[in-house]
Coordinates of C-alpha atoms in Angstrom, one line a residue:
Chain I
M69 CA -20.7 29.7 31.5
R70 CA -17.1 30.8 32.1
D71 CA -17.1 34.6 32.0
V72 CA -13.8 34.8 30.1
L73 CA -13.4 35.7 26.4
V74 CA -11.7 33.0 24.4
G75 CA -9.3 35.5 22.9
D76 CA -8.1 36.6 26.4
Y77 CA -7.8 33.1 27.6
L78 CA -5.7 32.0 24.6
R79 CA -3.5 35.1 24.9
G80 CA -3.0 34.3 28.6
R81 CA -1.8 30.8 27.6
G82 CA 0.7 32.4 25.2
V83 CA -1.2 31.5 22.0
S84 CA -0.4 34.2 19.5
R85 CA -2.9 35.6 17.0
R86 CA -0.9 34.1 14.2
S87 CA -1.4 30.7 15.8
L88 CA -5.2 31.4 16.0
L89 CA -5.1 32.6 12.3
K90 CA -3.4 29.3 11.3
F91 CA -6.1 27.4 13.0
C92 CA -8.8 29.5 11.5
A93 CA -7.4 29.0 8.0
A94 CA -7.6 25.3 8.5
A95 CA -11.1 25.7 10.1
A96 CA -12.4 27.6 7.1
S97 CA -11.2 24.7 4.9
W98 CA -13.0 22.2 7.2
M99 CA -16.2 24.2 7.2
A100 CA -16.1 24.6 3.4
L101 CA -15.9 28.4 3.8
P102 CA -13.8 30.6 1.6
P103 CA -10.2 30.8 3.0
T104 CA -10.5 34.6 3.0
M105 CA -12.9 34.2 6.0
A106 CA -10.1 33.1 8.3
Q107 CA -9.8 36.7 9.7
E108 CA -13.5 36.9 10.4
I109 CA -13.5 33.5 12.1
A110 CA -10.6 34.5 14.3
A111 CA -12.4 37.7 15.3
A112 CA -15.5 35.8 16.2
I113 CA -13.8 33.1 18.2
E114 CA -11.8 35.8 20.1
K115 CA -15.0 37.5 21.2
A116 CA -16.8 34.3 22.2
R117 CA -17.1 33.4 25.8
R118 CA -15.6 30.1 26.9
P119 CA -18.5 27.6 26.9
S120 CA -18.6 24.9 29.5
V121 CA -18.6 21.4 28.0
I122 CA -19.5 18.3 29.8
W123 CA -18.5 15.1 28.0
L124 CA -20.3 11.9 29.0
P125 CA -18.9 8.6 27.8
F126 CA -21.4 5.8 27.6
Q127 CA -21.3 2.4 25.8
E128 CA -18.3 3.2 23.7
C129 CA -14.8 2.0 22.8
T130 CA -13.1 5.4 23.6
G131 CA -12.1 5.6 19.9
C132 CA -13.8 9.0 19.6
T133 CA -11.8 10.4 22.5
E134 CA -8.7 8.8 21.0
S135 CA -9.4 10.4 17.7
I136 CA -9.6 13.9 19.1
T137 CA -6.8 13.8 21.6
R138 CA -3.0 13.3 21.1
A139 CA -1.4 11.7 24.1
E140 CA 2.1 12.9 23.4
T141 CA 2.1 16.3 21.6
A142 CA -0.3 19.1 21.4
T143 CA -1.6 20.1 18.0
L144 CA -3.4 23.1 16.9
E145 CA -6.6 21.3 17.0
S146 CA -6.1 21.1 20.8
L147 CA -6.2 24.9 20.7
I148 CA -9.9 24.8 20.2
F149 CA -10.1 22.3 23.0
D150 CA -8.3 24.9 25.2
A151 CA -10.8 27.5 24.1
I152 CA -13.6 25.6 25.7
S153 CA -13.9 24.7 29.4
L154 CA -14.0 21.0 29.4
D155 CA -15.4 20.4 32.9
Y156 CA -15.9 16.6 32.8
Q157 CA -14.2 14.0 30.6
H158 CA -13.3 10.6 31.9
T159 CA -10.2 9.9 29.9
L160 CA -8.7 13.4 30.2
Q161 CA -9.6 14.6 33.7
A162 CA -7.4 14.2 36.7
A163 CA -10.2 13.8 39.2
A164 CA -11.8 10.4 39.8
G165 CA -14.6 8.9 41.8
D166 CA -16.7 11.1 44.0
A167 CA -14.5 14.2 43.3
A168 CA -15.2 13.8 39.5
E169 CA -18.9 13.5 40.0
E170 CA -19.0 16.4 42.3
A171 CA -17.1 18.5 39.7
R172 CA -19.7 17.5 37.1
H173 CA -22.6 18.5 39.2
Q174 CA -21.0 21.8 40.1
A175 CA -20.3 22.6 36.5
M176 CA -23.9 21.7 35.5
K177 CA -25.3 23.9 38.3
E178 CA -23.1 26.9 37.5
N179 CA -23.8 26.7 33.8
W180 CA -27.4 25.4 33.9
G181 CA -29.1 26.0 30.5
K182 CA -25.8 27.1 28.9
Y183 CA -23.4 24.2 28.8
L184 CA -22.7 22.0 25.8
L185 CA -23.3 18.3 26.5
A186 CA -21.0 16.0 24.4
V187 CA -21.9 12.3 24.4
D188 CA -20.0 9.4 22.9
G189 CA -21.2 5.9 23.0
S190 CA -24.7 4.4 22.7
I191 CA -27.1 4.1 25.6
P192 CA -28.2 0.5 26.6
L193 CA -31.8 0.1 27.4
A194 CA -32.1 -3.7 27.8
N195 CA -30.6 -3.5 31.3
P196 CA -29.3 -0.3 33.0
G197 CA -26.5 -2.3 34.5
Y198 CA -24.8 -2.9 31.1
S199 CA -23.1 0.5 31.4
T200 CA -23.0 2.7 34.4
I201 CA -20.9 5.6 35.7
A202 CA -20.5 5.9 39.5
G203 CA -23.4 3.5 39.9
V204 CA -25.7 5.7 37.7
S205 CA -27.1 4.2 34.5
N206 CA -26.2 5.9 31.2
L207 CA -29.9 6.5 30.6
D208 CA -30.4 8.3 33.9
M209 CA -27.2 10.3 33.6
L210 CA -28.2 11.4 30.0
L211 CA -31.7 12.4 31.0
E212 CA -30.4 14.4 34.0
A213 CA -27.6 16.2 32.1
A214 CA -29.7 16.9 29.0
K215 CA -32.2 19.0 31.0
G216 CA -29.6 21.8 31.6
A217 CA -27.8 21.6 28.2
A218 CA -28.0 24.3 25.6
A219 CA -27.3 21.7 23.0
I220 CA -26.0 18.2 22.7
I221 CA -23.2 17.0 20.4
A222 CA -23.5 13.2 19.8
I223 CA -20.0 12.3 18.9
G224 CA -19.4 9.2 16.9
T225 CA -21.8 6.8 15.1
C226 CA -22.6 5.1 18.4
A227 CA -24.0 8.2 20.0
A228 CA -25.5 9.5 16.7
F229 CA -27.1 6.3 15.4
G230 CA -26.4 3.4 17.9
G231 CA -23.3 2.2 16.1
I232 CA -21.6 -1.1 16.6
P233 CA -23.4 -1.9 19.9
A234 CA -26.7 -1.6 18.1
A235 CA -25.6 -4.1 15.4
R236 CA -27.8 -7.3 15.1
P237 CA -28.9 -8.7 17.5
N238 CA -28.3 -5.6 19.6
P239 CA -27.9 -7.6 22.9
T240 CA -27.8 -4.5 25.1
G241 CA -30.7 -2.7 23.5
A242 CA -28.4 0.1 22.4
V243 CA -30.0 3.3 21.1
A244 CA -28.8 6.7 20.0
V245 CA -29.0 10.0 21.9
S246 CA -31.7 11.3 19.5
D247 CA -33.9 8.2 20.3
L248 CA -34.1 9.5 23.9
I249 CA -33.9 13.3 23.8
K250 CA -36.5 15.1 21.9
D251 CA -36.5 18.6 23.3
K252 CA -32.9 19.8 22.8
P253 CA -31.0 20.6 19.7
I254 CA -28.7 17.6 18.8
I255 CA -25.8 17.8 16.5
N256 CA -24.8 14.3 15.2
V257 CA -21.1 14.1 14.5
S258 CA -21.1 10.6 13.1
G259 CA -18.1 8.4 12.0
C260 CA -16.4 5.5 13.5
P261 CA -14.6 7.5 14.7
P262 CA -15.3 11.0 13.4
I263 CA -12.3 12.8 11.8
P264 CA -10.7 14.7 14.7
V265 CA -10.9 18.0 13.0
V266 CA -14.6 17.5 12.3
I267 CA -15.2 17.3 16.1
T268 CA -13.1 20.4 16.7
G269 CA -14.6 22.0 13.7
V270 CA -18.1 21.7 15.1
L271 CA -16.9 23.3 18.3
A272 CA -15.2 26.1 16.3
Q273 CA -18.3 26.6 14.3
Y274 CA -20.3 26.9 17.5
L275 CA -17.9 29.5 18.8
T276 CA -17.7 31.4 15.6
F277 CA -21.4 31.7 14.9
G278 CA -22.8 31.2 18.4
S279 CA -25.5 28.9 17.1
I280 CA -26.2 25.4 16.0
P281 CA -24.9 24.8 12.4
D282 CA -27.1 24.0 9.5
L283 CA -27.9 20.3 9.8
D284 CA -28.8 17.6 7.2
R285 CA -31.7 15.2 7.5
L286 CA -29.7 13.0 9.9
G287 CA -28.8 15.9 12.1
R288 CA -25.2 16.2 10.9
P289 CA -23.5 19.6 10.1
R290 CA -23.8 20.2 6.4
A291 CA -20.4 21.8 6.4
F292 CA -18.8 18.4 7.0
Y293 CA -21.4 16.0 5.9
G294 CA -23.0 17.9 3.0
Q295 CA -21.3 16.0 0.2
S296 CA -20.7 12.3 -0.3
I297 CA -17.3 10.7 -0.4
H298 CA -18.0 9.9 -4.1
D299 CA -18.6 13.6 -4.8
R300 CA -15.1 14.6 -3.7
C301 CA -13.2 11.5 -4.4
Y302 CA -10.1 12.0 -6.6
R303 CA -10.8 8.5 -8.2
R304 CA -14.2 9.8 -9.5
P305 CA -12.9 10.2 -13.1
F306 CA -12.1 6.4 -13.1
Y307 CA -15.7 5.7 -12.1
E308 CA -16.9 8.0 -14.9
R309 CA -14.6 6.2 -17.4
G310 CA -15.7 2.7 -16.1
Q311 CA -12.3 1.8 -14.9
F312 CA -12.6 -0.4 -11.8
A313 CA -10.3 -2.5 -9.7
E314 CA -11.6 -6.0 -9.7
S315 CA -9.5 -7.4 -6.9
F316 CA -7.1 -5.9 -4.4
D317 CA -3.9 -6.8 -6.2
D318 CA -4.9 -6.5 -9.9
E319 CA -3.7 -3.9 -12.4
G320 CA -6.6 -1.6 -11.7
A321 CA -5.8 -1.6 -8.0
R322 CA -2.2 -0.8 -8.7
K323 CA -3.2 2.1 -11.0
G324 CA -5.5 3.5 -8.4
W325 CA -8.8 2.9 -10.2
C326 CA -12.3 3.2 -8.7
L327 CA -13.0 0.7 -5.9
F328 CA -16.8 0.6 -6.5
K329 CA -16.7 -3.1 -7.4
L330 CA -14.7 -3.9 -4.3
G331 CA -17.4 -2.7 -2.1
C332 CA -16.7 1.0 -1.7
K333 CA -19.7 2.8 -0.1
G334 CA -18.5 6.2 -1.1
P335 CA -21.5 7.0 -3.3
I336 CA -24.0 7.0 -0.4
T337 CA -21.7 7.9 2.5
Y338 CA -21.6 11.6 3.6
N339 CA -18.4 12.7 5.3
S340 CA -15.3 14.7 4.8
C341 CA -12.7 12.0 4.5
A342 CA -12.0 12.7 0.8
T343 CA -11.1 16.4 1.5
I344 CA -10.0 16.7 5.1
K345 CA -8.5 13.2 5.1
W346 CA -6.9 11.5 8.1
N347 CA -3.7 11.8 10.1
G348 CA -3.1 15.4 9.4
G349 CA -4.3 15.2 5.8
T350 CA -2.1 12.3 5.0
S351 CA -4.6 9.9 3.4
F352 CA -8.0 8.3 3.7
P353 CA -9.1 4.7 3.1
I354 CA -9.8 5.0 -0.6
E355 CA -6.4 6.6 -1.2
A356 CA -4.8 3.8 0.8
G357 CA -6.5 1.3 -1.5
H358 CA -9.6 0.2 0.5
G359 CA -13.1 1.2 -0.2
C360 CA -15.2 3.3 2.1
I361 CA -17.2 1.2 4.6
G362 CA -19.8 3.9 5.2
C363 CA -19.0 4.3 8.9
A364 CA -20.7 7.7 9.2
E365 CA -24.1 6.3 8.1
P366 CA -26.7 4.6 10.3
N367 CA -26.6 0.8 10.5
F368 CA -23.5 0.5 8.4
W369 CA -22.6 -2.8 10.2
D370 CA -25.9 -4.5 9.1
K371 CA -26.0 -3.6 5.5
G372 CA -24.1 -6.5 3.9
G373 CA -20.4 -7.1 3.5
F374 CA -17.8 -4.4 3.2
Y375 CA -16.6 -6.0 0.0
E376 CA -20.0 -6.4 -1.7
A377 CA -20.6 -3.8 -4.4
L378 CA -23.4 -1.4 -3.7
S379 CA -25.3 -2.8 -6.6
V380 CA -25.7 -6.1 -4.8
S381 CA -25.7 -5.1 -1.1
R382 CA -28.5 -3.9 1.2
W383 CA -27.8 -0.2 1.2
G384 CA -30.7 0.6 -1.1
T385 CA -32.2 -0.3 -4.5
F386 CA -29.8 -0.3 -7.4
G387 CA -31.8 2.6 -8.8
T388 CA -31.3 4.7 -5.7
V389 CA -27.6 3.8 -5.6
A390 CA -27.1 4.6 -9.2
A391 CA -28.9 8.0 -8.8
A392 CA -26.8 8.8 -5.7
A393 CA -23.6 8.0 -7.6
A394 CA -24.6 10.1 -10.6
V395 CA -25.8 13.2 -8.8
G396 CA -23.1 15.3 -7.2
A397 CA -21.7 18.7 -7.5
A398 CA -18.0 17.8 -7.1
A399 CA -15.1 19.7 -8.4
G400 CA -14.8 16.7 -10.6
V401 CA -17.6 17.9 -13.0
A402 CA -14.8 19.4 -15.2
S403 CA -12.7 16.3 -14.6
A404 CA -15.6 14.1 -15.7
A405 CA -15.9 15.9 -19.0
L406 CA -12.2 15.7 -19.4
A407 CA -12.3 12.0 -18.5
R408 CA -15.0 11.3 -21.1
H409 CA -12.8 13.0 -23.7
R410 CA -9.9 10.9 -22.6
Q411 CA -11.9 7.7 -22.6
A412 CA -12.9 8.4 -26.2
K413 CA -9.3 8.7 -27.1
A414 CA -7.9 5.9 -24.9
P415 CA -6.0 3.1 -26.6
E416 CA -7.7 -0.3 -26.9
G417 CA -7.4 -2.3 -23.6
E418 CA -7.2 0.7 -21.2
S419 CA -10.9 1.4 -20.8
R420 CA -13.8 -1.0 -20.2
Chain N
M232 CA 9.1 -10.7 3.7
S233 CA 10.2 -7.9 6.1
G234 CA 9.2 -4.3 6.2
L235 CA 7.2 -2.2 3.7
A236 CA 9.6 -3.0 0.9
G237 CA 8.5 -6.6 1.0
I238 CA 4.9 -5.8 0.1
P239 CA 4.5 -6.6 -3.6
I240 CA 1.9 -4.0 -4.3
K241 CA 2.9 -0.5 -5.4
I242 CA 0.6 2.3 -6.4
E243 CA 1.7 4.2 -9.5
Q244 CA 1.8 8.0 -9.1
A245 CA -0.9 9.9 -11.0
S246 CA 0.1 11.2 -14.5
G247 CA -1.7 11.9 -17.7
K248 CA -4.7 9.7 -17.9
L249 CA -4.4 8.6 -14.3
A250 CA -4.9 12.2 -13.0
S251 CA -7.9 13.7 -11.4
G252 CA -8.1 16.3 -14.1
N253 CA -8.1 19.2 -11.7
V254 CA -4.5 20.5 -12.1
E255 CA -5.2 22.5 -15.3
P256 CA -8.4 24.1 -14.0
L257 CA -6.6 25.1 -10.8
L258 CA -3.7 26.7 -12.6
H259 CA -6.1 28.6 -14.8
E260 CA -7.8 29.8 -11.6
I261 CA -4.5 31.1 -10.3
G262 CA -3.8 32.8 -13.6
H263 CA -7.2 34.5 -13.5
A264 CA -6.6 35.6 -9.9
L265 CA -3.3 37.1 -11.0
E266 CA -5.1 39.1 -13.6
Q267 CA -7.5 40.4 -10.9
L268 CA -4.6 41.4 -8.7
I269 CA -3.0 43.4 -11.5
E270 CA -6.2 45.1 -12.7
V271 CA -8.1 45.8 -9.5
R272 CA -5.6 44.9 -6.8
K273 CA -8.0 42.1 -5.6
A274 CA -6.2 39.5 -3.5
S275 CA -7.4 35.9 -3.6
I276 CA -6.7 32.7 -1.6
I277 CA -7.1 29.2 -2.9
D278 CA -7.2 26.3 -0.5
L279 CA -5.2 23.6 -2.1
R280 CA -6.6 21.0 0.2
G281 CA -10.1 21.8 -0.8
V282 CA -9.6 20.5 -4.3
P283 CA -9.7 16.7 -5.0
L284 CA -6.2 15.9 -6.3
A285 CA -4.8 12.5 -7.1
P286 CA -1.5 11.5 -5.3
G287 CA 1.4 13.4 -6.8
E288 CA -0.7 16.2 -8.3
E289 CA -0.1 18.6 -5.5
D290 CA 3.6 18.1 -5.9
R291 CA 3.2 18.8 -9.6
I292 CA 1.5 22.1 -8.9
L293 CA 4.1 23.2 -6.4
E294 CA 6.9 22.2 -8.8
F295 CA 5.3 24.3 -11.5
L296 CA 5.0 27.3 -9.1
G297 CA 8.6 26.9 -8.0
T298 CA 10.3 29.3 -5.5
G299 CA 11.1 33.0 -6.0
E300 CA 13.1 35.6 -4.2
V301 CA 11.2 35.6 -0.9
R302 CA 11.2 32.8 1.7
A303 CA 9.8 33.5 5.1
E304 CA 8.9 31.2 8.0
F305 CA 7.5 31.7 11.5
E306 CA 6.9 29.5 14.5
A307 CA 3.4 29.7 15.9
S308 CA 2.1 26.4 17.3
G309 CA 4.2 24.8 14.6
L310 CA 6.2 25.9 11.7
S311 CA 4.6 27.9 8.9
T312 CA 6.4 28.8 5.6
V313 CA 5.5 31.7 3.3
N314 CA 7.3 31.5 0.0
E315 CA 6.8 33.6 -3.0
S316 CA 6.7 31.4 -6.1
R317 CA 8.7 32.1 -9.2
F318 CA 5.7 34.1 -10.3
P319 CA 5.7 37.4 -8.3
G320 CA 2.3 37.8 -6.7
V321 CA 1.7 34.1 -6.3
W322 CA 2.6 32.8 -2.8
V323 CA 2.6 29.3 -1.3
V324 CA 1.7 29.3 2.4
T325 CA 2.1 26.1 4.3
H326 CA 1.0 25.7 7.9
H327 CA 2.3 22.8 10.0
D328 CA 1.1 21.9 13.5
A329 CA 3.4 21.1 16.4
T330 CA 3.9 17.6 15.3
G331 CA 5.0 18.6 11.8
D332 CA 1.8 17.5 10.0
V333 CA 0.6 19.9 7.3
M334 CA -2.6 21.6 8.5
S335 CA -3.3 23.6 5.4
R336 CA -1.7 24.7 2.2
L337 CA -2.9 27.9 0.5
I338 CA -2.0 29.6 -2.7
E339 CA -2.3 33.3 -2.1
I340 CA -2.4 35.7 -5.0
T341 CA -1.5 39.0 -3.3
L342 CA 1.2 41.5 -2.8
V343 CA 2.1 40.2 0.6
P344 CA 0.2 37.5 2.6
E345 CA -1.5 39.1 5.5
I346 CA -0.3 36.6 8.0
L347 CA 3.2 38.0 7.6
C348 CA 2.0 41.3 8.9
S349 CA 2.2 42.1 12.6
Q350 CA -1.3 41.6 14.1
V351 CA -3.0 44.8 15.0
E352 CA -4.8 43.1 17.9
E353 CA -1.4 42.5 19.6
L354 CA 0.1 46.0 19.1
R355 CA -1.3 47.5 22.4
D356 CA 0.1 44.6 24.5
S357 CA 3.3 44.9 22.6
H358 CA 3.6 48.6 23.4
E359 CA 2.9 48.0 27.1
R360 CA 5.6 45.3 27.3
F361 CA 8.0 47.4 25.4
A362 CA 7.5 50.4 27.7
L363 CA 7.9 48.2 30.7
G364 CA 11.1 46.7 29.4
V365 CA 12.6 50.1 28.6
R366 CA 11.5 51.4 32.1
F367 CA 13.3 48.6 33.9
M368 CA 16.3 48.3 31.6
G369 CA 19.5 48.3 33.5
E370 CA 17.9 47.6 36.9
P371 CA 18.8 44.4 38.8
T372 CA 16.4 41.6 38.5
A373 CA 15.2 39.4 41.3
D374 CA 18.2 37.1 40.8
G375 CA 20.7 40.0 41.0
I376 CA 21.6 39.9 37.3
R377 CA 21.3 43.2 35.4
S378 CA 19.2 43.2 32.2
G379 CA 19.8 45.3 29.1

């Protein structure tokens, strides 16, 4: 473990405390903590020691790395990336070949038992030759690196659940990290890719609290995956009123009505897209007019078409789906009541 | 067809029946927080991005709050603006990152948002640099140019 406090390291790089507070204000929002906690989060991060992070890319498309990095300009999210000591990452590191592998082994040795292991991509078991690094199979590299890790962060749906490589017929025998490692804490940060700030938010959470965050039944941090897209969707009142878009260019679509009938998987997908959104909070698929495809859930590729409504697809029984859609503690509880009031008063032809 | 203007689909902005229904509750929450500030000097912060709002509703809220006498901005890994609304005690704090994207937007109900204050953690370093600067003021620097 690098014996440098994060606060000292950031100050040495010219990062002011106001910069850190800005980041912590956003981090509090991501972690669904009160915004008044920004000062406490900043104080905790400043006193944390820089953890060594080793990032292993396996059978992946590099989308998760692309999600978290900006090739041209640094953003505040990269601040938390500076706060860690990223000792091995294929796409970002300058070293290559034997030098890179030597650096990895050195970092593992110096920080044995304390480093964070980040993995993106699934692990092929059908033939070790399907995906190798420096001649070493992904399986062997994972098993070796996991032994000395304090915890493992499985970044992206491929690492968390097998993802696209594991889609039928799964020709490479792709499996998730949790299918192979049973004796280390694993944090699944699913999504195809995950929202960038969710990745950095998990790191920030680890630095702030010094421990693994509270996880859901699929091993995902509850702070980011605790509510369904449906629970926080701004189009929820239209669902409550029974106002649905029937096709992508009809009147309902133009008015921004609920996309349930166009295949939206929001009711049973747990992620932060509806609140944190994408591209710096610009928008998210539903706001752009396309239903959620459920990319943060296991086997989302093999559960029927993206444009089949949940009631007819293979995501569960209709009863389960209906229950999932109905239960939710969104801020829209008040809006639902207001929506029902409005529906009762709506002129003929506006509600179904 | 060329460019975005050629796409024949246009989303209408939220209004009335098309809204999320969260604007009024949010404004009531701000009003209640202002009461708390007056009665017990309790400051509050509301994360505007934490509330599901339909397109256009955030603009409606900001338009309602308007701008008051005080406008401040600072550059720290991107521009941040701290504006008092037309309702003294209600501030709108917007943080941008280095690319100009909005990272967060907060409604602070307080006398002065804390982020405008100098940070206590930086004061000791500030004093050391100040003392060093005063000590070497007027002396030639390495490139022969006098400072101060």
